[in-house]
JSON list of C-alpha atoms in Angstrom, two decimals:
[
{"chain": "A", "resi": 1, "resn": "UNK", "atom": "CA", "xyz": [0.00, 0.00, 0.00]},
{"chain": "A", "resi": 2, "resn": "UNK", "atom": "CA", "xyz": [1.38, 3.27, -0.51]},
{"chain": "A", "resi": 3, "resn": "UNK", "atom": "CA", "xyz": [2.10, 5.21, 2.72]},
{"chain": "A", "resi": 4, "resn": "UNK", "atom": "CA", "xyz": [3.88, 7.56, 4.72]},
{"chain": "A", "resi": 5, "resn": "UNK", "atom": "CA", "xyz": [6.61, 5.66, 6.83]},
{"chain": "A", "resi": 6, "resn": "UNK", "atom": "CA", "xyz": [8.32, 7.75, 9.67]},
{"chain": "A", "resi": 7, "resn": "UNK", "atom": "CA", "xyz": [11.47, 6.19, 11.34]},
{"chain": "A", "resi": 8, "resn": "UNK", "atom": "CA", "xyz": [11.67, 5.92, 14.14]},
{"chain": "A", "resi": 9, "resn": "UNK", "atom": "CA", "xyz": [8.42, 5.88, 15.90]},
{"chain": "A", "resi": 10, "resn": "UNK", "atom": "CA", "xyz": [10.27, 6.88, 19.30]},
{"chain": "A", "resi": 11, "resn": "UNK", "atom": "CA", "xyz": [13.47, 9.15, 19.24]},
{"chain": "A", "resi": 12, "resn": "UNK", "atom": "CA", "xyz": [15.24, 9.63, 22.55]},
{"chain": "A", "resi": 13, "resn": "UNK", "atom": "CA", "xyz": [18.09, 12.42, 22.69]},
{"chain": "A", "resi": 14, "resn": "UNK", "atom": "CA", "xyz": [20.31, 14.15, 25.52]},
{"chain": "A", "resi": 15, "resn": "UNK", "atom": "CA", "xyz": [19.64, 17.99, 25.79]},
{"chain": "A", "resi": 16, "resn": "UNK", "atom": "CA", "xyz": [21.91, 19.63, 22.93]},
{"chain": "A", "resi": 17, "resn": "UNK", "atom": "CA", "xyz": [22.48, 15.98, 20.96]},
{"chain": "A", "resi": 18, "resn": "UNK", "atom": "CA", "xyz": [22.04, 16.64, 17.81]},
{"chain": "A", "resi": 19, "resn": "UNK", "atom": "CA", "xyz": [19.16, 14.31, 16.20]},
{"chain": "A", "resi": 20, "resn": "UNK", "atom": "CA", "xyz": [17.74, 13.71, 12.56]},
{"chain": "A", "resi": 21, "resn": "UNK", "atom": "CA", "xyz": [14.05, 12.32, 11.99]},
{"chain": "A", "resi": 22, "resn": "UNK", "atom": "CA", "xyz": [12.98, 10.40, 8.68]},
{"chain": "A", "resi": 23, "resn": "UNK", "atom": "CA", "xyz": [10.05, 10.25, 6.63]},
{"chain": "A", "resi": 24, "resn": "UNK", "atom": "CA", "xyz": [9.91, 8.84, 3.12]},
{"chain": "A", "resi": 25, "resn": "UNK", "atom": "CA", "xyz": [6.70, 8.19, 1.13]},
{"chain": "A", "resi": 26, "resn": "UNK", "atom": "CA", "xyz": [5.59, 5.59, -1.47]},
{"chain": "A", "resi": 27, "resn": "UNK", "atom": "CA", "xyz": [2.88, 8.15, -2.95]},
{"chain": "A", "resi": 28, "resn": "UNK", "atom": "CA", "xyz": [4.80, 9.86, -5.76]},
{"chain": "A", "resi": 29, "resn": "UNK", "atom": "CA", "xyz": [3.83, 12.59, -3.85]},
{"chain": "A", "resi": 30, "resn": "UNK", "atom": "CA", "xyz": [5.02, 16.25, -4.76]},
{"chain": "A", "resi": 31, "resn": "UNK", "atom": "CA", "xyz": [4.78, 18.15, -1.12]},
{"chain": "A", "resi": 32, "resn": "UNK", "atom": "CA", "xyz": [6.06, 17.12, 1.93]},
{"chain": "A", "resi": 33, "resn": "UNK", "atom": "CA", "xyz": [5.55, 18.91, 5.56]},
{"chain": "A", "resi": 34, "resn": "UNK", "atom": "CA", "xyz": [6.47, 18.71, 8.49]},
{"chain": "A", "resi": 35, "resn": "UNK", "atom": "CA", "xyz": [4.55, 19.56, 11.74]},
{"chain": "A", "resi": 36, "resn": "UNK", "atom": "CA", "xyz": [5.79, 19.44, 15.41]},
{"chain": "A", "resi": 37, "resn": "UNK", "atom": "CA", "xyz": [2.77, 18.80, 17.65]},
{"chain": "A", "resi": 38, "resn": "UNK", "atom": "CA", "xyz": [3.53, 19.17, 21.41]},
{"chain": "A", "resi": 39, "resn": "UNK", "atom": "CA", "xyz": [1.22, 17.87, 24.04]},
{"chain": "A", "resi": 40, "resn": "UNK", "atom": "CA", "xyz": [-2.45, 18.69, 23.56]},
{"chain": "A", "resi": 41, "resn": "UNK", "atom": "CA", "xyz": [-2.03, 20.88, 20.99]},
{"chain": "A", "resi": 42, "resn": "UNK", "atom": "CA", "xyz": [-2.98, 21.25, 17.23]},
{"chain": "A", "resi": 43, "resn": "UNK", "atom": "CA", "xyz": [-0.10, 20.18, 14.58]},
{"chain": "A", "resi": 44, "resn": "UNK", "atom": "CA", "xyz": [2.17, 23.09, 13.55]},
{"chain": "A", "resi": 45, "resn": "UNK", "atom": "CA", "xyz": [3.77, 23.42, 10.46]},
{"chain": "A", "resi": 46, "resn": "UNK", "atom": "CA", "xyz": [7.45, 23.93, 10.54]},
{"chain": "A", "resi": 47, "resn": "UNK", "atom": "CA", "xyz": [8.23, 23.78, 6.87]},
{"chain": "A", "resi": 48, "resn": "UNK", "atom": "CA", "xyz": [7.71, 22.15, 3.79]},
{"chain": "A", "resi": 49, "resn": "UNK", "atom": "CA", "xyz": [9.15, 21.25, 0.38]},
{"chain": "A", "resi": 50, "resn": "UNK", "atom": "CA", "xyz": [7.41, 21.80, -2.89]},
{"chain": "A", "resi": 51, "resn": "UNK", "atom": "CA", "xyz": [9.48, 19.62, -4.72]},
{"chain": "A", "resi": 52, "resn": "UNK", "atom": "CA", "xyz": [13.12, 20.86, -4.00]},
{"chain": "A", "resi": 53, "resn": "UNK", "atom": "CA", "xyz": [12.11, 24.18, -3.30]},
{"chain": "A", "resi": 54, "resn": "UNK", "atom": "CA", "xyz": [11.99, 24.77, 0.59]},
{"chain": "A", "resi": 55, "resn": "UNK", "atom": "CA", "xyz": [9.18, 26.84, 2.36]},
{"chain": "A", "resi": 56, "resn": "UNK", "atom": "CA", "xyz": [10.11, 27.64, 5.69]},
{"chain": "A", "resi": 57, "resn": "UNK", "atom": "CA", "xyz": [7.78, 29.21, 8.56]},
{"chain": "A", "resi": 58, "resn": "UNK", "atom": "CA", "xyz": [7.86, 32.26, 9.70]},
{"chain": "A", "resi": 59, "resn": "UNK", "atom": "CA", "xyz": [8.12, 31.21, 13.41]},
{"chain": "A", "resi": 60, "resn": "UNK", "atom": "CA", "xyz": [10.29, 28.16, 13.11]},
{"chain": "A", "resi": 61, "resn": "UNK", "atom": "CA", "xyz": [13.37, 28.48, 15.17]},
{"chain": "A", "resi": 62, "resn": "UNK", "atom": "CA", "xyz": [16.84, 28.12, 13.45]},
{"chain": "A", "resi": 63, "resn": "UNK", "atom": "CA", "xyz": [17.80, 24.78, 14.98]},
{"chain": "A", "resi": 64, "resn": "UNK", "atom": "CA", "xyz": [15.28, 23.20, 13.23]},
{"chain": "A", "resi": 65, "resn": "UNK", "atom": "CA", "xyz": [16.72, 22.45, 9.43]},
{"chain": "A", "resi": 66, "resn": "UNK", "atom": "CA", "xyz": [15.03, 20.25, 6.98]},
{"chain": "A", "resi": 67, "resn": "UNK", "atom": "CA", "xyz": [16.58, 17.75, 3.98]},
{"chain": "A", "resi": 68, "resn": "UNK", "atom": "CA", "xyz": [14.59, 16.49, 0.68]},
{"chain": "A", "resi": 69, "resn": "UNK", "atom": "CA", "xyz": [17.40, 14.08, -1.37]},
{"chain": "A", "resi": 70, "resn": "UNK", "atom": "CA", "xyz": [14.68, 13.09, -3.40]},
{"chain": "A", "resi": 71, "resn": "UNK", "atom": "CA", "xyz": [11.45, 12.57, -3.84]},
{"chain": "A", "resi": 72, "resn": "UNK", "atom": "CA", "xyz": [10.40, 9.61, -1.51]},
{"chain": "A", "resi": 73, "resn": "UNK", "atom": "CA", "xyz": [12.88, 10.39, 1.28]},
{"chain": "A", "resi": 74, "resn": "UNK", "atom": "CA", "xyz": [12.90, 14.00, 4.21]},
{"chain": "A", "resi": 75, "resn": "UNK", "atom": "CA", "xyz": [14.42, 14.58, 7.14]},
{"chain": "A", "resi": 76, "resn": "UNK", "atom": "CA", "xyz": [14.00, 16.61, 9.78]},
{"chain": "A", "resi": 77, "resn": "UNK", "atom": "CA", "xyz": [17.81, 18.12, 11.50]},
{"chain": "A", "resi": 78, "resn": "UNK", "atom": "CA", "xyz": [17.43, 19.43, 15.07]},
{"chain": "A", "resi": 79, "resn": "UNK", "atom": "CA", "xyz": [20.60, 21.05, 15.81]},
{"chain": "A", "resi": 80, "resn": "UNK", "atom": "CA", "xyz": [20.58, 21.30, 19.72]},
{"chain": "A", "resi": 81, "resn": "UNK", "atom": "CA", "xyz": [17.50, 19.76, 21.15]},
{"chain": "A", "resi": 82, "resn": "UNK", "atom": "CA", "xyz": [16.18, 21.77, 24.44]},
{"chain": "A", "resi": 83, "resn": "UNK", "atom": "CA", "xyz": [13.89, 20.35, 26.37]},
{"chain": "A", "resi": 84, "resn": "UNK", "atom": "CA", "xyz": [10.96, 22.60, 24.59]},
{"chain": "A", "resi": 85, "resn": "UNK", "atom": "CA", "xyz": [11.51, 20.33, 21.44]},
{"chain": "A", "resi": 86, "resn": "UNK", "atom": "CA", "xyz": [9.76, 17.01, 23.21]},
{"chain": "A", "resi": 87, "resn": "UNK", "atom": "CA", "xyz": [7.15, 16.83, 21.12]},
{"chain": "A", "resi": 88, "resn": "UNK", "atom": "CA", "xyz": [5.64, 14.30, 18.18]},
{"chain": "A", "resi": 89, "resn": "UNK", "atom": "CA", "xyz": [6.66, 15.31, 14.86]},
{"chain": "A", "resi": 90, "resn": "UNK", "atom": "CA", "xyz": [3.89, 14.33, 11.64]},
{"chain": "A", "resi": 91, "resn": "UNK", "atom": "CA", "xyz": [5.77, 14.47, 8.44]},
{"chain": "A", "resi": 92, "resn": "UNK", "atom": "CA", "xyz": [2.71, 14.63, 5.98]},
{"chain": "A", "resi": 93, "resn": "UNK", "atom": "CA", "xyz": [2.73, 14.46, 2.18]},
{"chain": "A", "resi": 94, "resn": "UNK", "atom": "CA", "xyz": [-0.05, 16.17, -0.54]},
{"chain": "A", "resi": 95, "resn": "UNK", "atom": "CA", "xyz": [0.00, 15.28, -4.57]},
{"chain": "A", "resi": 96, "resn": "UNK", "atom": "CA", "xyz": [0.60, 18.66, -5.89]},
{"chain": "A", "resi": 97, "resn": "UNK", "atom": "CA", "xyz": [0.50, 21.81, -3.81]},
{"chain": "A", "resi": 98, "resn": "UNK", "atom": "CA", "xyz": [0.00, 24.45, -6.40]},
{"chain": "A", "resi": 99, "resn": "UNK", "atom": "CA", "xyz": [-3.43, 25.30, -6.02]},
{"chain": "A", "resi": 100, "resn": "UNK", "atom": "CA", "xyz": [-4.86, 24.11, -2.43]},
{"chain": "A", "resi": 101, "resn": "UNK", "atom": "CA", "xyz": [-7.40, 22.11, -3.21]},
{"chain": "A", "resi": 102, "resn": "UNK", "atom": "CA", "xyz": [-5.44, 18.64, -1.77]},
{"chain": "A", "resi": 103, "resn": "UNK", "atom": "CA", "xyz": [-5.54, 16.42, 0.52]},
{"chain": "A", "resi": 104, "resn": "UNK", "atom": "CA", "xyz": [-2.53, 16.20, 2.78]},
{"chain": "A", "resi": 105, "resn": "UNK", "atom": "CA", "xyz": [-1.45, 12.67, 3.75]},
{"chain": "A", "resi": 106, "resn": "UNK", "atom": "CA", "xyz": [0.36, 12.11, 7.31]},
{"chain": "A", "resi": 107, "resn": "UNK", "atom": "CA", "xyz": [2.51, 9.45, 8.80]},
{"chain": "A", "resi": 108, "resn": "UNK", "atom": "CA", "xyz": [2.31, 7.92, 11.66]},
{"chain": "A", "resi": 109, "resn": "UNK", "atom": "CA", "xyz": [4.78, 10.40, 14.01]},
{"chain": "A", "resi": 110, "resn": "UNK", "atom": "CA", "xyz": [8.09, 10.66, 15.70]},
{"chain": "A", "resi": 111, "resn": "UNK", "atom": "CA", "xyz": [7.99, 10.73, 19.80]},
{"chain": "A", "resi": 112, "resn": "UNK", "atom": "CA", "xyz": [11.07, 13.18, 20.63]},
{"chain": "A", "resi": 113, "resn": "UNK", "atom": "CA", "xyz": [11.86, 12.89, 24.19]},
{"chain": "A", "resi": 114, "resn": "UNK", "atom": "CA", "xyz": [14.64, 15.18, 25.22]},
{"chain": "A", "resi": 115, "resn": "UNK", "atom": "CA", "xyz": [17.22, 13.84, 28.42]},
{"chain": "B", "resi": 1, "resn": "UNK", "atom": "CA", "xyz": [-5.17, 35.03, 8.39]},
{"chain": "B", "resi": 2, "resn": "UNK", "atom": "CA", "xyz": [-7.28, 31.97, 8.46]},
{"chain": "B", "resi": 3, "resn": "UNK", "atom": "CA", "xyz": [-8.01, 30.72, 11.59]},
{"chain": "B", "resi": 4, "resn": "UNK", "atom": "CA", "xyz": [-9.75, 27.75, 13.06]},
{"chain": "B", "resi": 5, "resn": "UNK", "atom": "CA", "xyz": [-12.21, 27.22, 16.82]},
{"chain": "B", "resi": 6, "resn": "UNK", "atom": "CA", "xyz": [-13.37, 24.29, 17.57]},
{"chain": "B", "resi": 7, "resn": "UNK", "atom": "CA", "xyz": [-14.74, 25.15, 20.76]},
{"chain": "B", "resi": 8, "resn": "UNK", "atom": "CA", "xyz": [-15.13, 21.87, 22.72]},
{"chain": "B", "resi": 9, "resn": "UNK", "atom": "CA", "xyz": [-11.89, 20.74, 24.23]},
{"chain": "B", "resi": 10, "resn": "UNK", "atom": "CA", "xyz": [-13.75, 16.90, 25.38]},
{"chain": "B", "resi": 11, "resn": "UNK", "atom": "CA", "xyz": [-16.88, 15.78, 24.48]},
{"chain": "B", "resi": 12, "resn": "UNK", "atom": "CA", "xyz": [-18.01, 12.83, 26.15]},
{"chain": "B", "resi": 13, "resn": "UNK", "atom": "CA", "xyz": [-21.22, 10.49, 24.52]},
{"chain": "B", "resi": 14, "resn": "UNK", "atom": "CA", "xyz": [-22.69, 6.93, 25.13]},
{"chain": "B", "resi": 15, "resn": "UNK", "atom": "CA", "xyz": [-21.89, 4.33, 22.75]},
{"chain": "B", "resi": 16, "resn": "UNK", "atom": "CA", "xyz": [-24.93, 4.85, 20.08]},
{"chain": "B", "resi": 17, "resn": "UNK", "atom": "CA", "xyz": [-25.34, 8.31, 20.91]},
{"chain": "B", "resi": 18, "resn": "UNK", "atom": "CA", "xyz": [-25.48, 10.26, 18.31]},
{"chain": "B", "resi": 19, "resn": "UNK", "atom": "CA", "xyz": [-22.32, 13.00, 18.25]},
{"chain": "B", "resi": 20, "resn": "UNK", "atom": "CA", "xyz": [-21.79, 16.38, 17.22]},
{"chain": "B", "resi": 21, "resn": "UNK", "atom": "CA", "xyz": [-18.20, 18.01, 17.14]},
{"chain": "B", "resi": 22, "resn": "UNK", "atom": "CA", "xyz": [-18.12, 21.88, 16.06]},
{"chain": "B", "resi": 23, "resn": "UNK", "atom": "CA", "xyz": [-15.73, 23.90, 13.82]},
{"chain": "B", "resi": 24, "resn": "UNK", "atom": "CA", "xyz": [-15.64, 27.18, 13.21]},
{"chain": "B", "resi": 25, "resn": "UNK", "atom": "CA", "xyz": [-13.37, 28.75, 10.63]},
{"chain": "B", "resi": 26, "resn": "UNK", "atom": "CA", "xyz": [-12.27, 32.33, 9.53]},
{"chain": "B", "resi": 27, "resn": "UNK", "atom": "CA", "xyz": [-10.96, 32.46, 5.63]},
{"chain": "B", "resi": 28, "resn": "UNK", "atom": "CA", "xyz": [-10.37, 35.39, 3.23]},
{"chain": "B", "resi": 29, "resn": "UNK", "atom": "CA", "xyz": [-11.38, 32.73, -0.02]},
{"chain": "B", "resi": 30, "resn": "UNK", "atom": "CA", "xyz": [-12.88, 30.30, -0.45]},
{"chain": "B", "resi": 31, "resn": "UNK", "atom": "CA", "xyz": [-12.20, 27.67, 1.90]},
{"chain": "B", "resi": 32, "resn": "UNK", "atom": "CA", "xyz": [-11.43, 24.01, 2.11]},
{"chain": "B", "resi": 33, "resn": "UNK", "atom": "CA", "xyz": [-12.21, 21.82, 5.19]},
{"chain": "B", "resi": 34, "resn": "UNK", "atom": "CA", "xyz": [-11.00, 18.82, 6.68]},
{"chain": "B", "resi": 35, "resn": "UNK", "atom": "CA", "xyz": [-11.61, 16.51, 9.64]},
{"chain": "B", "resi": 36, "resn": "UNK", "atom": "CA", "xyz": [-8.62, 14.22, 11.01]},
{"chain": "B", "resi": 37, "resn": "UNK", "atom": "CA", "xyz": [-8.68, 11.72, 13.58]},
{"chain": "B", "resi": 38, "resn": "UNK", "atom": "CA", "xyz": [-5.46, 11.34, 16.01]},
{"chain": "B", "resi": 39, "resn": "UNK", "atom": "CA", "xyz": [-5.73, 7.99, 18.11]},
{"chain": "B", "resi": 40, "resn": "UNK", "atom": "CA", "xyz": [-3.40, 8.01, 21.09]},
{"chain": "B", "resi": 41, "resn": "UNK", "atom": "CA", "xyz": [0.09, 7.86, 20.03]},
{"chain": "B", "resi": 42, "resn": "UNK", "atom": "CA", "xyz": [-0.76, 8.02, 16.05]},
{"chain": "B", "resi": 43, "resn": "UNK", "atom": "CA", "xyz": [-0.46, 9.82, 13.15]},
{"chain": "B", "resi": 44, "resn": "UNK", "atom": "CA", "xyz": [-3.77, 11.95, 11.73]},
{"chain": "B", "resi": 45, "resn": "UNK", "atom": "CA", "xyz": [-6.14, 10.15, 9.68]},
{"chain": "B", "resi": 46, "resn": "UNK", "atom": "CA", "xyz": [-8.28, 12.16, 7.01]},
{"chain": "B", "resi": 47, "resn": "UNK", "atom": "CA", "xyz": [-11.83, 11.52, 7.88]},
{"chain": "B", "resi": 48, "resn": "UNK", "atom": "CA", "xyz": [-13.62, 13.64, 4.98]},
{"chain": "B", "resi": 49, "resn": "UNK", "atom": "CA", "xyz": [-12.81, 17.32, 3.35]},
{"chain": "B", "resi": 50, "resn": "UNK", "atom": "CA", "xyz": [-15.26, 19.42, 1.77]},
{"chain": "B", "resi": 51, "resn": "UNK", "atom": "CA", "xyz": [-13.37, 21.67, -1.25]},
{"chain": "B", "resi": 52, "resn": "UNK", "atom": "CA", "xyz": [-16.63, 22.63, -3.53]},
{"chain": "B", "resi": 53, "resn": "UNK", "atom": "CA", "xyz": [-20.03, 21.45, -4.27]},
{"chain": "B", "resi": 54, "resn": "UNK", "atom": "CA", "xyz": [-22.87, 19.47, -2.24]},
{"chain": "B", "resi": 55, "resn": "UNK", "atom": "CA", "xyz": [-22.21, 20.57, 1.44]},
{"chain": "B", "resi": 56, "resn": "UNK", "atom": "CA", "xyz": [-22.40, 17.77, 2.99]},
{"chain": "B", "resi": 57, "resn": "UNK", "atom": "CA", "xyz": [-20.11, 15.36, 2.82]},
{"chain": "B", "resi": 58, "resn": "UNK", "atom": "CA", "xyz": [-19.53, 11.57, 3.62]},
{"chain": "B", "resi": 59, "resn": "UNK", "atom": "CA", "xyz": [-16.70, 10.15, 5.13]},
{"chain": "B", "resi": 60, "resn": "UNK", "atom": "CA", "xyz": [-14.96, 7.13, 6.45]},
{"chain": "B", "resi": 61, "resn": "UNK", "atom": "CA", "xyz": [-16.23, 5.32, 9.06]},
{"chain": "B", "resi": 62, "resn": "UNK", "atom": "CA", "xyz": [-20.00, 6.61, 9.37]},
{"chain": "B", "resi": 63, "resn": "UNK", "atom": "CA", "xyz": [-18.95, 10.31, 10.04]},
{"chain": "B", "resi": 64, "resn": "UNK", "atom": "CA", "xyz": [-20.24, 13.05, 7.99]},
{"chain": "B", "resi": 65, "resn": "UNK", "atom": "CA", "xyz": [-19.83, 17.06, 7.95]},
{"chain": "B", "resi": 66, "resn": "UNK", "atom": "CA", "xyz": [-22.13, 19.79, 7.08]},
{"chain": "B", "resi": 67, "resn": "UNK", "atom": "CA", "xyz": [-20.08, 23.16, 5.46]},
{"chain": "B", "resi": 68, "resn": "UNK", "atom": "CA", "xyz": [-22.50, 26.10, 6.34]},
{"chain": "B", "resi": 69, "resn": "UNK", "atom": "CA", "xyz": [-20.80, 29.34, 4.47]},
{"chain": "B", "resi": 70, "resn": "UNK", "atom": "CA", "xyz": [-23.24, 31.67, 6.52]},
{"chain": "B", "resi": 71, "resn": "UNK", "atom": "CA", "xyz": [-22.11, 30.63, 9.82]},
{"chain": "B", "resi": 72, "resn": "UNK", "atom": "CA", "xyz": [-18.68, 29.69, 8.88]},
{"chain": "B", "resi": 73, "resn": "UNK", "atom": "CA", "xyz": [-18.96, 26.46, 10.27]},
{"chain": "B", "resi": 74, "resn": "UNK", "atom": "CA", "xyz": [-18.18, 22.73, 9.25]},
{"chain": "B", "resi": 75, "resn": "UNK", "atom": "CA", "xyz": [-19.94, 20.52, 11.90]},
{"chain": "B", "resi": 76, "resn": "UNK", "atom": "CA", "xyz": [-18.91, 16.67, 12.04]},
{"chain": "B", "resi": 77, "resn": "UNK", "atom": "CA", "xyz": [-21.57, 13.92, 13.25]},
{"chain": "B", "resi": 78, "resn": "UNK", "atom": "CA", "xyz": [-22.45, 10.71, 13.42]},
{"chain": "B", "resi": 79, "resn": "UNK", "atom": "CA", "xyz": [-25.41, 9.37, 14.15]},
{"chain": "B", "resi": 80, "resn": "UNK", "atom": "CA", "xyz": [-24.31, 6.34, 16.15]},
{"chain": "B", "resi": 81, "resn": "UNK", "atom": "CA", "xyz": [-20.90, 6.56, 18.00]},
{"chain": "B", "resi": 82, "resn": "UNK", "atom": "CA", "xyz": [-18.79, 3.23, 18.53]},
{"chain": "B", "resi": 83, "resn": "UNK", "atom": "CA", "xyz": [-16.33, 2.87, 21.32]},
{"chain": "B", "resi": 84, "resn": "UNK", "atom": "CA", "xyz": [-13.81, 2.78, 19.03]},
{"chain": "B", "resi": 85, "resn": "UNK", "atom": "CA", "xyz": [-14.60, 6.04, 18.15]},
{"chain": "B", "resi": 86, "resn": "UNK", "atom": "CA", "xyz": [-12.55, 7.84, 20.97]},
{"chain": "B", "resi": 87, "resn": "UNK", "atom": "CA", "xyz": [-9.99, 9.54, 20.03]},
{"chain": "B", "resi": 88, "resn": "UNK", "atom": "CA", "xyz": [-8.76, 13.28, 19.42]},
{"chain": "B", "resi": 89, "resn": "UNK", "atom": "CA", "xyz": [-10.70, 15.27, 16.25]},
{"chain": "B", "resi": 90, "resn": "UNK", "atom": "CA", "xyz": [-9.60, 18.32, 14.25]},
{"chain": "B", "resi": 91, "resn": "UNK", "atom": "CA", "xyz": [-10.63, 20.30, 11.90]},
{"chain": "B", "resi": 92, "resn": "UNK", "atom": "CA", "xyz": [-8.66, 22.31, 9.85]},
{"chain": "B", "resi": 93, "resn": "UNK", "atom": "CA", "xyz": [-8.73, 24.74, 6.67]},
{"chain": "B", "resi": 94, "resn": "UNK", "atom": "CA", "xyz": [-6.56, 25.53, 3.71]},
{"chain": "B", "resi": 95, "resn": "UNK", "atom": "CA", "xyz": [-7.40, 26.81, 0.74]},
{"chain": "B", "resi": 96, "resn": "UNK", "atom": "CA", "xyz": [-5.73, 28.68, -2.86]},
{"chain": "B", "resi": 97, "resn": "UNK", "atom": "CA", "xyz": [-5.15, 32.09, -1.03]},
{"chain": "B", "resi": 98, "resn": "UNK", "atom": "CA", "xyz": [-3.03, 29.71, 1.71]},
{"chain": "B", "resi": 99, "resn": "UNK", "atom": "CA", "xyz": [-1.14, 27.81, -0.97]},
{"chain": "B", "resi": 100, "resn": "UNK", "atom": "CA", "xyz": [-0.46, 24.63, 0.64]},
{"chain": "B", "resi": 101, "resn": "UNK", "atom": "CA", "xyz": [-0.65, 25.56, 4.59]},
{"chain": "B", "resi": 102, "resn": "UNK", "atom": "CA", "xyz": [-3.18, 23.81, 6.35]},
{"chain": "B", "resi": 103, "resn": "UNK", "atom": "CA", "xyz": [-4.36, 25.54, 9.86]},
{"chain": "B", "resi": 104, "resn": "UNK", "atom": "CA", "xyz": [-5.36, 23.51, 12.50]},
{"chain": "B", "resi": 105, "resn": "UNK", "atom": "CA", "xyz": [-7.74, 23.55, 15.46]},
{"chain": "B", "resi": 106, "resn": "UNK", "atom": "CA", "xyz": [-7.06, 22.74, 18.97]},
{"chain": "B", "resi": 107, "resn": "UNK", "atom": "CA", "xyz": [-8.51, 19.63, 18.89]},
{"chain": "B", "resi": 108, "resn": "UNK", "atom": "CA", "xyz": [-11.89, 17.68, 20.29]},
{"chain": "B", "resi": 109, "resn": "UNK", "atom": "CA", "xyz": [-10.68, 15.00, 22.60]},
{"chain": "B", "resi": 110, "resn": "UNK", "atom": "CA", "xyz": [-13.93, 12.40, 22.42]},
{"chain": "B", "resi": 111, "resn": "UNK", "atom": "CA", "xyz": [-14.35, 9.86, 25.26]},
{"chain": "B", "resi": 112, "resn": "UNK", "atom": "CA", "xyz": [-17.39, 6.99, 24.67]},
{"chain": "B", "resi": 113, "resn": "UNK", "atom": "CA", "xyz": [-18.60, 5.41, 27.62]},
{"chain": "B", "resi": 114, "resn": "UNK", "atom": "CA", "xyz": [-19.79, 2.40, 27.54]}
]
């Protein structure tokens, strides 16, 4: 079945340990996100890639850096982890992108627990 | 900037009670909706999305959604909820004058007792 795989499901890290999060997708898909949803709280996008190009948010802090090799394949680079970065992070993938009218497609999550 | 309230933080109904979860959006276009389902420990599951035409739409899983342009809203029910039902809703809105970015709620957590 085509899918959004995220490796690994749990990620444990010492404060300041650098750490790198993977998502690839089977979908052919053009777009992929990522979101970092803390505790309670709705997804929030940090960035995402329209095909190579890379769309970062306003609001996401520096440490967090983002890698597309190729189509099926993104990662997520947190440079120093603080303890504010615990959190599940949804790498998500949509067809196209261009116009809005898509469906975005997410994985099944990262658990980040910073030491 | 588009924005998105869903109002009810939990919501708690007896299996085969019927269920209600409300969404409230604020767009500048025209908008396109979504309901995901988070269970504990998961990823978000698309549920249905509304992007034109008849306003209401089906989805997975017996769950349905009404879009209501006048009051801005984009309701999800089901007539009959299942235990397995529980879980964490949200609705969210994107839309051409967002590009690609997707705005969530906070989130319905939905607890079914038996």
């Amino acid at each position: 079945d085509a899918m959004v795989i995220q490796n690994p499901r749990y990620q444990v890290t010492q404060f300041g340990k650098p750490v790198t999060l993977s998502c690839s997708q089977t979908l052919n898909h053009n777009v992929m996100y990522w979101y970092q949803q803390k505790s309670s709280q709705a997804p929030k996008l940090l960035f995402h890639y329209y095909d190579k190009d890379f769309n970062n948010e306003a609001d996401t802090p520096d440490n967090f850096q983002s890698r597309r090799p190729n189509t099926s394949f993104c990662f997520l680079d947190i440079r120093s982890p603080g303890l504010g970065d615990a959190a599940m992070y949804l790498c998500a993938t949509s067809r196209d992108g261009r116009e809005g009218e898509e469906t975005q497609y997410f994985g099944p999550g990262t658990r980040l627990l910073v030491l | 900037a588009q924005s998105v309230t869903q109002p009810d933080i939990h919501i708690t109904v007896s299996e085969g009670a019927s269920l209600e979860l409300r969404c409230n959006y604020s767009y500048g276009a025209t908008p396109y909706l979504f309901w995901y389902v988070q269970s504990p420990g998961q990823g978000l599951q698309l549920l249905l999305k509304y992007f034109s035409g008849d306003t209401l739409v089906q989805g997975i899983k017996g769950f349905e959604a009404e879009f209501k342009r006048s009051q801005s809203s984009f309701n999800l029910r089901k007539p009959s909820v299942h235990w397995s039902d529980a879980a964490e809703y949200f609705c969210a809105v994107g839309g051409k004058g967002g590009g690609n970015k997707l705005t969530f709620g906070t989130g319905t957590q939905l607890k079914v007792e038996l």
